[in-house]
Amino acid sequence: MMTQNDVHNTQQSLTTTDAEDYYLERIRSDNPLLKSYPHKFQCSLQFSGFIEKYNELNEGEKLTDEENIESVMGRVTFKREAGKKLIFYTLSSCGHNLQIMSDQRVYHDNAEFKEIHSLTKRGDIVGIRGFPARTRKGELSIIPISMQILSPCYHVMPHEHFGVVDKEIRYGQRYLDLIMHSKVRDIFVTRSKVISYLRNYLEGEGFIEVETPVLNSKAGGASAKPFDTYHNAMKQKMSMRIAPELFLKQLVIGGLDRVFEIGKQFRNESIDLTHNPEFTSCEFYMAGADYNDLMQMTEEFLTNLVQKINGNINIPYLDTNIDFTAPFKRIDMMSELTKIVRHRLDDESFNFPNDLSTEEARNQLIDVCSRLEVRCPHPLTTARLIDKLVGEFIEPQCINPTFIINHPLIMSPLAKNHRENDSLTERFELFVHGKELCNAYTELNNPIVQRERFESIQRDKALGDDEVPPADMEFITALEYGLPPTGGWGLGIDRLIMFLCNTDSIREVILFPTRHATA
């Protein structure tokens, strides 16, 4: 295997060559060995299979019988010449590396040997037919009898030690990021495993996977500003969905008692470390269940998932460790917020009004935020003011998984009233390291009350809240046919991957995050 000095020297010669001249020289070449672009290359083994099959080879052992010939394909990441007749490469494929030890004495044609190795550069994708071997230094290798450039790389590859540092280049040219950084590939392998585990878990619980519209005449099911467009043929405005909730509940009404959907949502909101306008969620709806059942399911699912993916129930995250041991802590939202406000105002008699829908309650919350120096952007609706106080004082406490439960009715227009307190709802949000991961509730299934809720939240729209969804009368009609008692649950998949992969930015776990337009 080549040494670090060999790699450095090889790279140094490339980086001192003008990148444009390098590009033009390669792309203008008419050498058929460089530009054959074959339709197919038949691999006998993937790198993982090659390593497994020949891992027991002894040092210095070579399998040179014809029946041992293998064919592999990969991208050249290192190249070193140990003389004119012996050239070493490292190929990369599917997260594995394999050494190529090209010896002119074994290669099928002396003239081609010199030419193909002169043409082959870092970044090229090559196909190898050759004999398995292990070098005297113990490196598992393949000795080519033939070698083919399957797809040349026309650009100078970044230095292998430093990789690609500029984040805009990494996100905009994710293919280059994946080539240069194995840890990036590991993130998206983990992402795939998580989604597969989630799908298998739900199917094991009797759920069926469905697909609902991404483009619709109304964007409902959540409080968020949608992306709007126009359908020319239908001559009407359309919106990208902000949540699949209302459609999924219609399916439960139709008799599909357990349904789930994993898919993209689109919200016209700011971009920060935990928000991307296009993101992936999972929502499920379960007839006969309430939010207590869903809390137990959430604990079971996350505990087992974390153990399976990370091999441990405790995971490192940034500057701390997160313990996913069940049961998770539960915090009653308004009880906890009342305690905090009393303490910070040094007023043990302080209470929030029972009816938070009044103007008096809104003015009280404005006053509390002002006295506690909590800034809430306009519009100053009651729901936004409470949410801001919770975000300031309660959410940061939630390092290990914590359920914040029993939200005020005014914050949860689609959730059922709490069975013991009509001013609250049976809703929970799961927070981890101060960030929301899940949102769930016992679904409101009374069409008369749902109509009243839709009408009530339109008052917030009048105050300037452009995230209030329009009243969906088609959904009310569906409810009038009868929705059984149902629990609904949503999970932010991107944020879950952030925790499992120990990254603080959602852009690191989305293959192509939203970016500014380039020229």
mmCIF file with all atom_site columns, C-alpha atoms in Angstrom, residues 376-461:
data_model
loop_
_atom_site.group_PDB
_atom_site.id
_atom_site.type_symbol
_atom_site.label_atom_id
_atom_site.label_alt_id
_atom_site.label_comp_id
_atom_site.label_asym_id
_atom_site.label_entity_id
_atom_site.label_seq_id
_atom_site.pdbx_PDB_ins_code
_atom_site.Cartn_x
_atom_site.Cartn_y
_atom_site.Cartn_z
_atom_site.occupancy
_atom_site.B_iso_or_equiv
_atom_site.pdbx_formal_charge
_atom_site.auth_seq_id
_atom_site.auth_comp_id
_atom_site.auth_asym_id
_atom_site.auth_atom_id
_atom_site.pdbx_PDB_model_num
ATOM 1  C CA . CYS A 1 376 ? -41.887 37.395 19.980 1.00 0.00 ? 376 CYS A CA 1
ATOM 2  C CA . PRO A 1 377 ? -42.121 38.510 16.356 1.00 0.00 ? 377 PRO A CA 1
ATOM 3  C CA . HIS A 1 378 ? -45.442 39.782 15.058 1.00 0.00 ? 378 HIS A CA 1
ATOM 4  C CA . PRO A 1 379 ? -48.200 38.818 14.790 1.00 0.00 ? 379 PRO A CA 1
ATOM 5  C CA . LEU A 1 380 ? -48.632 38.511 18.562 1.00 0.00 ? 380 LEU A CA 1
ATOM 6  C CA . THR A 1 381 ? -51.243 35.756 18.609 1.00 0.00 ? 381 THR A CA 1
ATOM 7  C CA . THR A 1 382 ? -51.861 33.796 21.784 1.00 0.00 ? 382 THR A CA 1
ATOM 8  C CA . ALA A 1 383 ? -50.580 30.564 20.248 1.00 0.00 ? 383 ALA A CA 1
ATOM 9  C CA . ARG A 1 384 ? -47.335 32.186 19.068 1.00 0.00 ? 384 ARG A CA 1
ATOM 10 C CA . LEU A 1 385 ? -46.763 33.886 22.446 1.00 0.00 ? 385 LEU A CA 1
ATOM 11 C CA . ILE A 1 386 ? -47.164 30.615 24.363 1.00 0.00 ? 386 ILE A CA 1
ATOM 12 C CA . ASP A 1 387 ? -44.978 28.792 21.871 1.00 0.00 ? 387 ASP A CA 1
ATOM 13 C CA . LYS A 1 388 ? -42.275 31.443 22.303 1.00 0.00 ? 388 LYS A CA 1
ATOM 14 C CA . LEU A 1 389 ? -42.333 31.142 26.110 1.00 0.00 ? 389 LEU A CA 1
ATOM 15 C CA . VAL A 1 390 ? -42.151 27.344 25.897 1.00 0.00 ? 390 VAL A CA 1
ATOM 16 C CA . GLY A 1 391 ? -39.265 27.595 23.440 1.00 0.00 ? 391 GLY A CA 1
ATOM 17 C CA . GLU A 1 392 ? -37.425 29.958 25.729 1.00 0.00 ? 392 GLU A CA 1
ATOM 18 C CA . PHE A 1 393 ? -37.872 28.212 29.071 1.00 0.00 ? 393 PHE A CA 1
ATOM 19 C CA . ILE A 1 394 ? -39.017 24.576 28.678 1.00 0.00 ? 394 ILE A CA 1
ATOM 20 C CA . GLU A 1 395 ? -37.569 23.167 25.453 1.00 0.00 ? 395 GLU A CA 1
ATOM 21 C CA . PRO A 1 396 ? -33.909 23.844 26.437 1.00 0.00 ? 396 PRO A CA 1
ATOM 22 C CA . GLN A 1 397 ? -34.434 21.568 29.491 1.00 0.00 ? 397 GLN A CA 1
ATOM 23 C CA . CYS A 1 398 ? -35.188 18.617 27.211 1.00 0.00 ? 398 CYS A CA 1
ATOM 24 C CA . ILE A 1 399 ? -31.765 17.095 26.540 1.00 0.00 ? 399 ILE A CA 1
ATOM 25 C CA . ASN A 1 400 ? -32.711 13.439 26.930 1.00 0.00 ? 400 ASN A CA 1
ATOM 26 C CA . PRO A 1 401 ? -35.954 12.534 25.103 1.00 0.00 ? 401 PRO A CA 1
ATOM 27 C CA . THR A 1 402 ? -38.800 14.387 26.825 1.00 0.00 ? 402 THR A CA 1
ATOM 28 C CA . PHE A 1 403 ? -42.519 14.552 26.098 1.00 0.00 ? 403 PHE A CA 1
ATOM 29 C CA . ILE A 1 404 ? -44.067 17.994 26.481 1.00 0.00 ? 404 ILE A CA 1
ATOM 30 C CA . ILE A 1 405 ? -47.740 17.157 26.881 1.00 0.00 ? 405 ILE A CA 1
ATOM 31 C CA . ASN A 1 406 ? -51.239 18.620 27.111 1.00 0.00 ? 406 ASN A CA 1
ATOM 32 C CA . HIS A 1 407 ? -50.985 21.713 24.930 1.00 0.00 ? 407 HIS A CA 1
ATOM 33 C CA . PRO A 1 408 ? -53.626 24.452 25.200 1.00 0.00 ? 408 PRO A CA 1
ATOM 34 C CA . LEU A 1 409 ? -56.556 24.020 22.866 1.00 0.00 ? 409 LEU A CA 1
ATOM 35 C CA . ILE A 1 410 ? -55.751 27.297 21.127 1.00 0.00 ? 410 ILE A CA 1
ATOM 36 C CA . MET A 1 411 ? -52.420 25.831 19.920 1.00 0.00 ? 411 MET A CA 1
ATOM 37 C CA . SER A 1 412 ? -53.885 22.591 18.588 1.00 0.00 ? 412 SER A CA 1
ATOM 38 C CA . PRO A 1 413 ? -56.900 23.020 16.279 1.00 0.00 ? 413 PRO A CA 1
ATOM 39 C CA . LEU A 1 414 ? -56.835 19.405 15.037 1.00 0.00 ? 414 LEU A CA 1
ATOM 40 C CA . ALA A 1 415 ? -56.389 17.720 18.439 1.00 0.00 ? 415 ALA A CA 1
ATOM 41 C CA . LYS A 1 416 ? -59.100 16.365 20.717 1.00 0.00 ? 416 LYS A CA 1
ATOM 42 C CA . ASN A 1 417 ? -59.915 18.111 23.991 1.00 0.00 ? 417 ASN A CA 1
ATOM 43 C CA . HIS A 1 418 ? -58.219 16.624 27.030 1.00 0.00 ? 418 HIS A CA 1
ATOM 44 C CA . ARG A 1 419 ? -60.641 14.250 28.753 1.00 0.00 ? 419 ARG A CA 1
ATOM 45 C CA . GLU A 1 420 ? -60.004 15.936 32.144 1.00 0.00 ? 420 GLU A CA 1
ATOM 46 C CA . ASN A 1 421 ? -59.593 19.584 31.114 1.00 0.00 ? 421 ASN A CA 1
ATOM 47 C CA . ASP A 1 422 ? -61.473 21.082 28.170 1.00 0.00 ? 422 ASP A CA 1
ATOM 48 C CA . SER A 1 423 ? -59.049 24.003 27.851 1.00 0.00 ? 423 SER A CA 1
ATOM 49 C CA . LEU A 1 424 ? -56.226 21.599 26.956 1.00 0.00 ? 424 LEU A CA 1
ATOM 50 C CA . THR A 1 425 ? -55.729 18.954 24.292 1.00 0.00 ? 425 THR A CA 1
ATOM 51 C CA . GLU A 1 426 ? -54.379 15.408 24.307 1.00 0.00 ? 426 GLU A CA 1
ATOM 52 C CA . ARG A 1 427 ? -51.218 16.268 22.440 1.00 0.00 ? 427 ARG A CA 1
ATOM 53 C CA . PHE A 1 428 ? -47.511 15.709 22.919 1.00 0.00 ? 428 PHE A CA 1
ATOM 54 C CA . GLU A 1 429 ? -44.313 16.871 21.307 1.00 0.00 ? 429 GLU A CA 1
ATOM 55 C CA . LEU A 1 430 ? -41.117 14.899 21.812 1.00 0.00 ? 430 LEU A CA 1
ATOM 56 C CA . PHE A 1 431 ? -38.008 17.017 22.275 1.00 0.00 ? 431 PHE A CA 1
ATOM 57 C CA . VAL A 1 432 ? -34.410 15.845 22.174 1.00 0.00 ? 432 VAL A CA 1
ATOM 58 C CA . HIS A 1 433 ? -31.505 18.201 22.889 1.00 0.00 ? 433 HIS A CA 1
ATOM 59 C CA . GLY A 1 434 ? -33.978 21.096 22.813 1.00 0.00 ? 434 GLY A CA 1
ATOM 60 C CA . LYS A 1 435 ? -35.293 20.253 19.330 1.00 0.00 ? 435 LYS A CA 1
ATOM 61 C CA . GLU A 1 436 ? -38.717 18.944 18.360 1.00 0.00 ? 436 GLU A CA 1
ATOM 62 C CA . LEU A 1 437 ? -38.591 15.420 16.964 1.00 0.00 ? 437 LEU A CA 1
ATOM 63 C CA . CYS A 1 438 ? -42.194 14.144 17.115 1.00 0.00 ? 438 CYS A CA 1
ATOM 64 C CA . ASN A 1 439 ? -45.664 15.662 17.283 1.00 0.00 ? 439 ASN A CA 1
ATOM 65 C CA . ALA A 1 440 ? -48.762 13.591 18.028 1.00 0.00 ? 440 ALA A CA 1
ATOM 66 C CA . TYR A 1 441 ? -52.247 13.749 19.445 1.00 0.00 ? 441 TYR A CA 1
ATOM 67 C CA . THR A 1 442 ? -55.563 12.101 19.994 1.00 0.00 ? 442 THR A CA 1
ATOM 68 C CA . GLU A 1 443 ? -57.340 13.243 16.848 1.00 0.00 ? 443 GLU A CA 1
ATOM 69 C CA . LEU A 1 444 ? -60.360 15.513 16.967 1.00 0.00 ? 444 LEU A CA 1
ATOM 70 C CA . ASN A 1 445 ? -63.141 13.524 15.278 1.00 0.00 ? 445 ASN A CA 1
ATOM 71 C CA . ASN A 1 446 ? -66.198 15.676 16.021 1.00 0.00 ? 446 ASN A CA 1
ATOM 72 C CA . PRO A 1 447 ? -67.037 17.552 12.779 1.00 0.00 ? 447 PRO A CA 1
ATOM 73 C CA . ILE A 1 448 ? -69.092 20.207 14.584 1.00 0.00 ? 448 ILE A CA 1
ATOM 74 C CA . VAL A 1 449 ? -66.217 21.091 16.920 1.00 0.00 ? 449 VAL A CA 1
ATOM 75 C CA . GLN A 1 450 ? -63.692 20.899 14.082 1.00 0.00 ? 450 GLN A CA 1
ATOM 76 C CA . ARG A 1 451 ? -65.709 23.423 12.064 1.00 0.00 ? 451 ARG A CA 1
ATOM 77 C CA . GLU A 1 452 ? -65.746 25.761 15.082 1.00 0.00 ? 452 GLU A CA 1
ATOM 78 C CA . ARG A 1 453 ? -61.969 25.360 15.475 1.00 0.00 ? 453 ARG A CA 1
ATOM 79 C CA . PHE A 1 454 ? -61.360 26.204 11.825 1.00 0.00 ? 454 PHE A CA 1
ATOM 80 C CA . GLU A 1 455 ? -63.487 29.341 12.193 1.00 0.00 ? 455 GLU A CA 1
ATOM 81 C CA . SER A 1 456 ? -61.756 30.301 15.438 1.00 0.00 ? 456 SER A CA 1
ATOM 82 C CA . ILE A 1 457 ? -58.192 30.169 14.110 1.00 0.00 ? 457 ILE A CA 1
ATOM 83 C CA . GLN A 1 458 ? -59.152 32.454 11.229 1.00 0.00 ? 458 GLN A CA 1
ATOM 84 C CA . ARG A 1 459 ? -59.039 35.257 13.822 1.00 0.00 ? 459 ARG A CA 1
ATOM 85 C CA . ASP A 1 460 ? -55.287 34.745 14.010 1.00 0.00 ? 460 ASP A CA 1
ATOM 86 C CA . LYS A 1 461 ? -55.166 35.153 10.254 1.00 0.00 ? 461 LYS A CA 1
#
